[in-house]
Amino acid sequence: MFKVKIYINLKEGVADPQGATIKHALDSIGYQKIGKVKTGKYLQLELDMHDKNKAREQIEDMCQKILVNPVIENYEYQIEEIK
Amino acid sequence: MRFGVIMFPGSNCDYDCWWAIKEVTGEEVDFIWHKEENITGFDCIVLPGGFSYGDYLRTGAIARFSPIMKKVKEFAERGGLVVGICNGFQILLEAGFLPGAMRKNKHLLFICKYIHLRVENPHTAFTNLCKKGQILRIPIAHFEGNYYATPDTLSTLQKKSQIIFRYCNKEGEITDEVNPNGSLDAIAGVCNERGNILGMMPHPERSCESILGSEDGKLIWKSIVTSLKRIKK
């Protein structure tokens, strides 16, 4: 059994108005030295599989087919073995 | 002509489309549940606006896997006319029927208001009763209508006249101030290369009667009927 953590981010160059708004808020509250802020999505799911390579294959497939929009988003993921 | 309006769980402009087609345009129309697997006998398929699947994951991302979408794909491949309005447009993008993607509006607001649109290409099945440069007054109502495409895709859309509508002011000028959501190149509607699939963020079904503030939306429905009659001759 695996626990999968998927991080989805907007691609470089795709406007991120939420990130810009959060940065603006941080600046105006008085926090110093805030650079670019980017928002993204975090998904966590369990996979009842034993073969890590097969699990990777399935995660890639799920990301490309539905979880991520490849026109505007990038993704990365971590797999942890759980009992 | 017989129109089919698809109902996804969370569609909420389905009855408005039904009304605009049946009562205003005077054509036949039926609802199609998204689990339906048969869409024979229709001349035009409409994907209405709303919040299919609660907009979860991404707008349109889950609806595109509804069983009906396979049939819509086959229908479009045979040359059938498909119109996606608002959430319907988002579904067509997610399904890859149209190029590009939607982002959240630039000011992070849900915008519901009348805007002006300029008809960029009147030589389509959806705009043949319009003139080039004609200004239409049609409302928008969305949070994610900020159209994006890669530079290559944008240049193809421009070269092949696939940009059908752009946001403008009432004089027809396109400026940043009148681009309500930050869309690339002020794009409000695009079609596929073949010209039989249209996606648009504004709602023509909400602007077909003067009591609602504009009748300009009728031009879209009547253009479709005109082109279907030509095809059927």
GROMACS .gro file of C-alpha atoms in nm:
model
  316
    1MET     CA    1   0.000   0.000   0.000
    2PHE     CA    2   0.127   0.343  -0.092
    3LYS     CA    3   0.046   0.693   0.014
    4VAL     CA    4   0.084   0.928  -0.281
    5LYS     CA    5   0.131   1.302  -0.244
    6ILE     CA    6   0.072   1.496  -0.565
    7TYR     CA    7   0.168   1.861  -0.602
    8ILE     CA    8   0.014   2.052  -0.893
    9ASN     CA    9   0.147   2.393  -0.992
   10LEU     CA   10   0.080   2.645  -1.265
   11LYS     CA   11   0.344   2.640  -1.535
   12GLU     CA   12   0.595   2.922  -1.558
   13GLY     CA   13   0.441   3.207  -1.754
   14VAL     CA   14   0.080   3.122  -1.671
   15ALA     CA   15  -0.069   3.410  -1.473
   16ASP     CA   16  -0.145   3.323  -1.111
   17PRO     CA   17  -0.374   3.599  -0.978
   18GLN     CA   18  -0.417   3.418  -0.644
   19GLY     CA   19  -0.042   3.406  -0.592
   20ALA     CA   20  -0.013   3.777  -0.680
   21THR     CA   21  -0.293   3.863  -0.437
   22ILE     CA   22  -0.134   3.664  -0.154
   23LYS     CA   23   0.200   3.832  -0.218
   24HIS     CA   24   0.027   4.169  -0.208
   25ALA     CA   25  -0.136   4.078   0.123
   26LEU     CA   26   0.197   3.965   0.274
   27ASP     CA   27   0.363   4.288   0.157
   28SER     CA   28   0.088   4.504   0.297
   29ILE     CA   29   0.083   4.327   0.635
   30GLY     CA   30   0.445   4.430   0.658
   31TYR     CA   31   0.640   4.111   0.586
   32GLN     CA   32   0.971   4.192   0.421
   33LYS     CA   33   1.151   4.043   0.124
   34ILE     CA   34   0.864   3.844  -0.020
   35GLY     CA   35   0.944   3.735  -0.375
   36LYS     CA   36   0.712   3.565  -0.616
   37VAL     CA   37   0.425   3.369  -0.457
   38LYS     CA   38   0.275   3.077  -0.646
   39THR     CA   39  -0.038   2.882  -0.558
   40GLY     CA   40  -0.099   2.521  -0.642
   41LYS     CA   41  -0.296   2.217  -0.544
   42TYR     CA   42  -0.211   1.931  -0.317
   43LEU     CA   43  -0.376   1.590  -0.353
   44GLN     CA   44  -0.319   1.290  -0.134
   45LEU     CA   45  -0.437   0.945  -0.219
   46GLU     CA   46  -0.384   0.586  -0.118
   47LEU     CA   47  -0.299   0.319  -0.369
   48ASP     CA   48  -0.356  -0.041  -0.275
   49MET     CA   49  -0.067  -0.174  -0.482
   50HIS     CA   50   0.261  -0.347  -0.404
   51ASP     CA   51   0.479  -0.283  -0.707
   52LYS     CA   52   0.622   0.067  -0.692
   53ASN     CA   53   0.692   0.083  -1.066
   54LYS     CA   54   0.335  -0.011  -1.148
   55ALA     CA   55   0.216   0.245  -0.897
   56ARG     CA   56   0.426   0.513  -1.067
   57GLU     CA   57   0.285   0.414  -1.403
   58GLN     CA   58  -0.068   0.447  -1.275
   59ILE     CA   59   0.000   0.781  -1.105
   60GLU     CA   60   0.151   0.922  -1.425
   61ASP     CA   61  -0.150   0.802  -1.619
   62MET     CA   62  -0.398   0.953  -1.370
   63CYS     CA   63  -0.211   1.283  -1.369
   64GLN     CA   64  -0.201   1.310  -1.744
   65LYS     CA   65  -0.554   1.197  -1.801
   66ILE     CA   66  -0.753   1.383  -1.538
   67LEU     CA   67  -0.572   1.522  -1.236
   68VAL     CA   68  -0.361   1.777  -1.422
   69ASN     CA   69  -0.434   2.005  -1.715
   70PRO     CA   70  -0.109   1.986  -1.912
   71VAL     CA   71  -0.183   2.312  -2.097
   72ILE     CA   72  -0.135   2.520  -1.783
   73GLU     CA   73  -0.015   2.289  -1.504
   74ASN     CA   74   0.292   2.093  -1.397
   75TYR     CA   75   0.297   1.817  -1.138
   76GLU     CA   76   0.529   1.621  -0.919
   77TYR     CA   77   0.460   1.349  -0.667
   78GLN     CA   78   0.604   1.146  -0.381
   79ILE     CA   79   0.526   0.786  -0.300
   80GLU     CA   80   0.550   0.655   0.054
   81GLU     CA   81   0.503   0.296   0.151
   82ILE     CA   82   0.243   0.250   0.426
   83LYS     CA   83   0.106  -0.052   0.607
   84MET     CA   84  -3.404   2.134  -3.656
   85ARG     CA   85  -3.355   1.930  -3.342
   86PHE     CA   86  -3.125   2.052  -3.067
   87GLY     CA   87  -3.003   1.845  -2.774
   88VAL     CA   88  -2.908   2.014  -2.448
   89ILE     CA   89  -2.688   1.796  -2.228
   90MET     CA   90  -2.759   1.794  -1.856
   91PHE     CA   91  -2.458   1.725  -1.639
   92PRO     CA   92  -2.499   1.709  -1.263
   93GLY     CA   93  -2.461   2.077  -1.176
   94SER     CA   94  -2.561   2.224  -1.513
   95ASN     CA   95  -2.785   2.523  -1.445
   96CYS     CA   96  -2.833   2.699  -1.779
   97ASP     CA   97  -2.997   2.396  -1.939
   98TYR     CA   98  -3.352   2.531  -1.907
   99ASP     CA   99  -3.244   2.874  -2.032
  100CYS     CA  100  -3.100   2.709  -2.345
  101TRP     CA  101  -3.417   2.502  -2.383
  102TRP     CA  102  -3.627   2.819  -2.361
  103ALA     CA  103  -3.411   3.016  -2.606
  104ILE     CA  104  -3.419   2.734  -2.862
  105LYS     CA  105  -3.783   2.629  -2.820
  106GLU     CA  106  -3.973   2.942  -2.728
  107VAL     CA  107  -3.763   3.212  -2.891
  108THR     CA  108  -3.610   3.040  -3.192
  109GLY     CA  109  -3.900   2.802  -3.247
  110GLU     CA  110  -3.694   2.486  -3.297
  111GLU     CA  111  -3.722   2.138  -3.150
  112VAL     CA  112  -3.517   2.070  -2.840
  113ASP     CA  113  -3.470   1.787  -2.592
  114PHE     CA  114  -3.262   1.739  -2.282
  115ILE     CA  115  -3.000   1.464  -2.283
  116TRP     CA  116  -2.887   1.320  -1.949
  117HIS     CA  117  -2.508   1.292  -1.935
  118LYS     CA  118  -2.523   0.915  -1.885
  119GLU     CA  119  -2.711   0.871  -2.211
  120GLU     CA  120  -2.517   0.678  -2.473
  121ASN     CA  121  -2.731   0.749  -2.774
  122ILE     CA  122  -2.759   1.088  -2.937
  123THR     CA  123  -2.893   0.999  -3.279
  124GLY     CA  124  -3.145   1.229  -3.439
  125PHE     CA  125  -2.994   1.557  -3.319
  126ASP     CA  126  -2.866   1.834  -3.546
  127CYS     CA  127  -2.688   2.039  -3.284
  128ILE     CA  128  -2.562   1.953  -2.937
  129VAL     CA  129  -2.543   2.219  -2.666
  130LEU     CA  130  -2.326   2.191  -2.354
  131PRO     CA  131  -2.485   2.446  -2.123
  132GLY     CA  132  -2.336   2.658  -1.848
  133GLY     CA  133  -2.336   2.578  -1.479
  134PHE     CA  134  -2.110   2.409  -1.230
  135SER     CA  135  -2.081   2.052  -1.350
  136TYR     CA  136  -1.954   1.830  -1.067
  137GLY     CA  137  -1.928   2.138  -0.847
  138ASP     CA  138  -1.628   2.262  -1.047
  139TYR     CA  139  -1.424   2.015  -0.840
  140LEU     CA  140  -1.063   1.951  -0.946
  141ARG     CA  141  -1.089   2.199  -1.237
  142THR     CA  142  -1.391   2.340  -1.419
  143GLY     CA  143  -1.510   2.080  -1.668
  144ALA     CA  144  -1.241   1.829  -1.570
  145ILE     CA  145  -1.480   1.562  -1.445
  146ALA     CA  146  -1.773   1.623  -1.681
  147ARG     CA  147  -1.552   1.547  -1.979
  148PHE     CA  148  -1.550   1.184  -1.866
  149SER     CA  149  -1.929   1.154  -1.864
  150PRO     CA  150  -2.044   0.871  -2.096
  151ILE     CA  151  -2.220   1.119  -2.327
  152MET     CA  152  -1.891   1.287  -2.416
  153LYS     CA  153  -1.777   0.987  -2.623
  154LYS     CA  154  -2.094   1.022  -2.826
  155VAL     CA  155  -2.046   1.398  -2.858
  156LYS     CA  156  -1.696   1.329  -2.992
  157GLU     CA  157  -1.830   1.090  -3.255
  158PHE     CA  158  -2.106   1.336  -3.339
  159ALA     CA  159  -1.851   1.615  -3.391
  160GLU     CA  160  -1.624   1.390  -3.594
  161ARG     CA  161  -1.916   1.332  -3.831
  162GLY     CA  162  -1.938   1.710  -3.867
  163GLY     CA  163  -2.225   1.770  -3.623
  164LEU     CA  164  -2.251   2.115  -3.468
  165VAL     CA  165  -2.152   2.143  -3.102
  166VAL     CA  166  -2.179   2.457  -2.887
  167GLY     CA  167  -2.034   2.487  -2.540
  168ILE     CA  168  -2.141   2.788  -2.337
  169CYS     CA  169  -1.951   2.895  -2.026
  170ASN     CA  170  -1.905   2.571  -1.828
  171GLY     CA  171  -1.980   2.396  -2.158
  172PHE     CA  172  -1.682   2.578  -2.310
  173GLN     CA  173  -1.468   2.474  -2.014
  174ILE     CA  174  -1.572   2.110  -2.067
  175LEU     CA  175  -1.483   2.129  -2.439
  176LEU     CA  176  -1.138   2.263  -2.347
  177GLU     CA  177  -1.078   1.992  -2.088
  178ALA     CA  178  -1.194   1.730  -2.336
  179GLY     CA  179  -0.946   1.860  -2.593
  180PHE     CA  180  -1.221   1.940  -2.847
  181LEU     CA  181  -1.093   2.297  -2.848
  182PRO     CA  182  -0.740   2.424  -2.780
  183GLY     CA  183  -0.637   2.618  -2.469
  184ALA     CA  184  -0.738   2.626  -2.104
  185MET     CA  185  -0.923   2.847  -1.857
  186ARG     CA  186  -0.767   3.025  -1.562
  187LYS     CA  187  -0.932   3.214  -1.279
  188ASN     CA  188  -1.042   3.568  -1.370
  189LYS     CA  189  -0.760   3.819  -1.335
  190HIS     CA  190  -0.927   4.006  -1.046
  191LEU     CA  191  -1.041   3.686  -0.875
  192LEU     CA  192  -1.405   3.788  -0.892
  193PHE     CA  193  -1.707   3.603  -1.019
  194ILE     CA  194  -1.830   3.843  -1.289
  195CYS     CA  195  -2.197   3.848  -1.384
  196LYS     CA  196  -2.281   4.137  -1.616
  197TYR     CA  197  -2.359   4.243  -1.970
  198ILE     CA  198  -2.049   4.294  -2.184
  199HIS     CA  199  -1.984   4.374  -2.549
  200LEU     CA  200  -1.845   4.125  -2.794
  201ARG     CA  201  -1.699   4.182  -3.136
  202VAL     CA  202  -1.769   3.922  -3.404
  203GLU     CA  203  -1.427   3.842  -3.549
  204ASN     CA  204  -1.536   3.571  -3.788
  205PRO     CA  205  -1.888   3.581  -3.936
  206HIS     CA  206  -1.817   3.292  -4.173
  207THR     CA  207  -1.902   3.014  -3.930
  208ALA     CA  208  -2.204   2.796  -3.867
  209PHE     CA  209  -2.261   2.995  -3.547
  210THR     CA  210  -2.222   3.353  -3.671
  211ASN     CA  211  -2.338   3.356  -4.034
  212LEU     CA  212  -2.614   3.610  -3.961
  213CYS     CA  213  -2.364   3.852  -3.808
  214LYS     CA  214  -2.140   4.099  -3.988
  215LYS     CA  215  -1.765   4.111  -3.939
  216GLY     CA  216  -1.695   4.350  -3.655
  217GLN     CA  217  -2.057   4.351  -3.540
  218ILE     CA  218  -2.092   4.432  -3.173
  219LEU     CA  219  -2.316   4.205  -2.965
  220ARG     CA  220  -2.441   4.273  -2.614
  221ILE     CA  221  -2.447   3.943  -2.427
  222PRO     CA  222  -2.392   3.872  -2.055
  223ILE     CA  223  -2.111   3.675  -1.895
  224ALA     CA  224  -2.132   3.492  -1.560
  225HIS     CA  225  -1.816   3.312  -1.458
  226PHE     CA  226  -1.518   3.287  -1.228
  227GLU     CA  227  -1.289   3.100  -1.464
  228GLY     CA  228  -1.309   3.260  -1.806
  229ASN     CA  229  -0.954   3.384  -1.837
  230TYR     CA  230  -0.862   3.208  -2.159
  231TYR     CA  231  -0.507   3.090  -2.208
  232ALA     CA  232  -0.326   2.923  -2.494
  233THR     CA  233   0.042   2.876  -2.573
  234PRO     CA  234   0.194   3.130  -2.817
  235ASP     CA  235   0.195   2.865  -3.093
  236THR     CA  236  -0.170   2.782  -3.038
  237LEU     CA  237  -0.265   3.150  -3.031
  238SER     CA  238  -0.091   3.214  -3.359
  239THR     CA  239  -0.268   2.916  -3.520
  240LEU     CA  240  -0.603   3.042  -3.388
  241GLN     CA  241  -0.531   3.383  -3.538
  242LYS     CA  242  -0.409   3.251  -3.872
  243LYS     CA  243  -0.700   3.015  -3.917
  244SER     CA  244  -0.965   3.266  -3.805
  245GLN     CA  245  -1.068   3.042  -3.516
  246ILE     CA  246  -1.115   3.335  -3.281
  247ILE     CA  247  -1.486   3.403  -3.316
  248PHE     CA  248  -1.560   3.658  -3.042
  249ARG     CA  249  -1.346   3.909  -2.854
  250TYR     CA  250  -1.439   4.135  -2.564
  251CYS     CA  251  -1.469   4.500  -2.665
  252ASN     CA  252  -1.630   4.828  -2.558
  253LYS     CA  253  -1.956   4.950  -2.703
  254GLU     CA  254  -1.767   5.114  -2.990
  255GLY     CA  255  -1.601   4.785  -3.071
  256GLU     CA  256  -1.256   4.882  -2.946
  257ILE     CA  257  -1.050   4.621  -2.767
  258THR     CA  258  -0.863   4.749  -2.463
  259ASP     CA  259  -0.735   4.601  -2.138
  260GLU     CA  260  -1.005   4.789  -1.945
  261VAL     CA  261  -1.290   4.614  -2.126
  262ASN     CA  262  -1.134   4.269  -2.111
  263PRO     CA  263  -1.337   4.152  -1.810
  264ASN     CA  264  -1.138   3.848  -1.707
  265GLY     CA  265  -0.787   3.890  -1.847
  266SER     CA  266  -0.833   3.653  -2.139
  267LEU     CA  267  -0.541   3.623  -2.376
  268ASP     CA  268  -0.600   3.847  -2.679
  269ALA     CA  269  -0.942   3.934  -2.525
  270ILE     CA  270  -1.073   3.600  -2.651
  271ALA     CA  271  -1.436   3.527  -2.559
  272GLY     CA  272  -1.505   3.244  -2.803
  273VAL     CA  273  -1.312   3.008  -3.029
  274CYS     CA  274  -1.395   2.728  -3.270
  275ASN     CA  275  -1.205   2.424  -3.387
  276GLU     CA  276  -1.024   2.419  -3.719
  277ARG     CA  277  -1.307   2.239  -3.895
  278GLY     CA  278  -1.547   2.505  -3.770
  279ASN     CA  279  -1.817   2.279  -3.625
  280ILE     CA  280  -1.739   2.315  -3.254
  281LEU     CA  281  -1.779   2.653  -3.082
  282GLY     CA  282  -1.691   2.741  -2.724
  283MET     CA  283  -1.790   3.078  -2.579
  284MET     CA  284  -1.797   3.223  -2.229
  285PRO     CA  285  -2.086   3.470  -2.283
  286HIS     CA  286  -2.442   3.340  -2.257
  287PRO     CA  287  -2.647   3.387  -2.576
  288GLU     CA  288  -2.936   3.198  -2.414
  289ARG     CA  289  -2.971   3.476  -2.156
  290SER     CA  290  -3.001   3.751  -2.415
  291CYS     CA  291  -3.270   3.650  -2.661
  292GLU     CA  292  -3.558   3.868  -2.545
  293SER     CA  293  -3.577   4.244  -2.495
  294ILE     CA  294  -3.724   4.195  -2.147
  295LEU     CA  295  -3.384   4.051  -2.051
  296GLY     CA  296  -3.195   4.350  -2.187
  297SER     CA  297  -3.079   4.227  -2.527
  298GLU     CA  298  -3.188   4.011  -2.818
  299ASP     CA  299  -2.841   3.971  -2.963
  300GLY     CA  300  -2.809   3.612  -2.844
  301LYS     CA  301  -3.076   3.514  -3.095
  302LEU     CA  302  -2.826   3.576  -3.375
  303ILE     CA  303  -2.625   3.277  -3.259
  304TRP     CA  304  -2.921   3.038  -3.242
  305LYS     CA  305  -3.061   3.161  -3.573
  306SER     CA  306  -2.722   3.136  -3.742
  307ILE     CA  307  -2.705   2.772  -3.634
  308VAL     CA  308  -3.052   2.706  -3.775
  309THR     CA  309  -2.958   2.881  -4.100
  310SER     CA  310  -2.647   2.672  -4.146
  311LEU     CA  311  -2.826   2.348  -4.055
  312LYS     CA  312  -3.087   2.423  -4.320
  313ARG     CA  313  -2.811   2.475  -4.576
  314ILE     CA  314  -2.645   2.147  -4.478
  315LYS     CA  315  -2.974   1.957  -4.499
  316LYS     CA  316  -3.066   2.088  -4.845
   0.00000   0.00000   0.00000
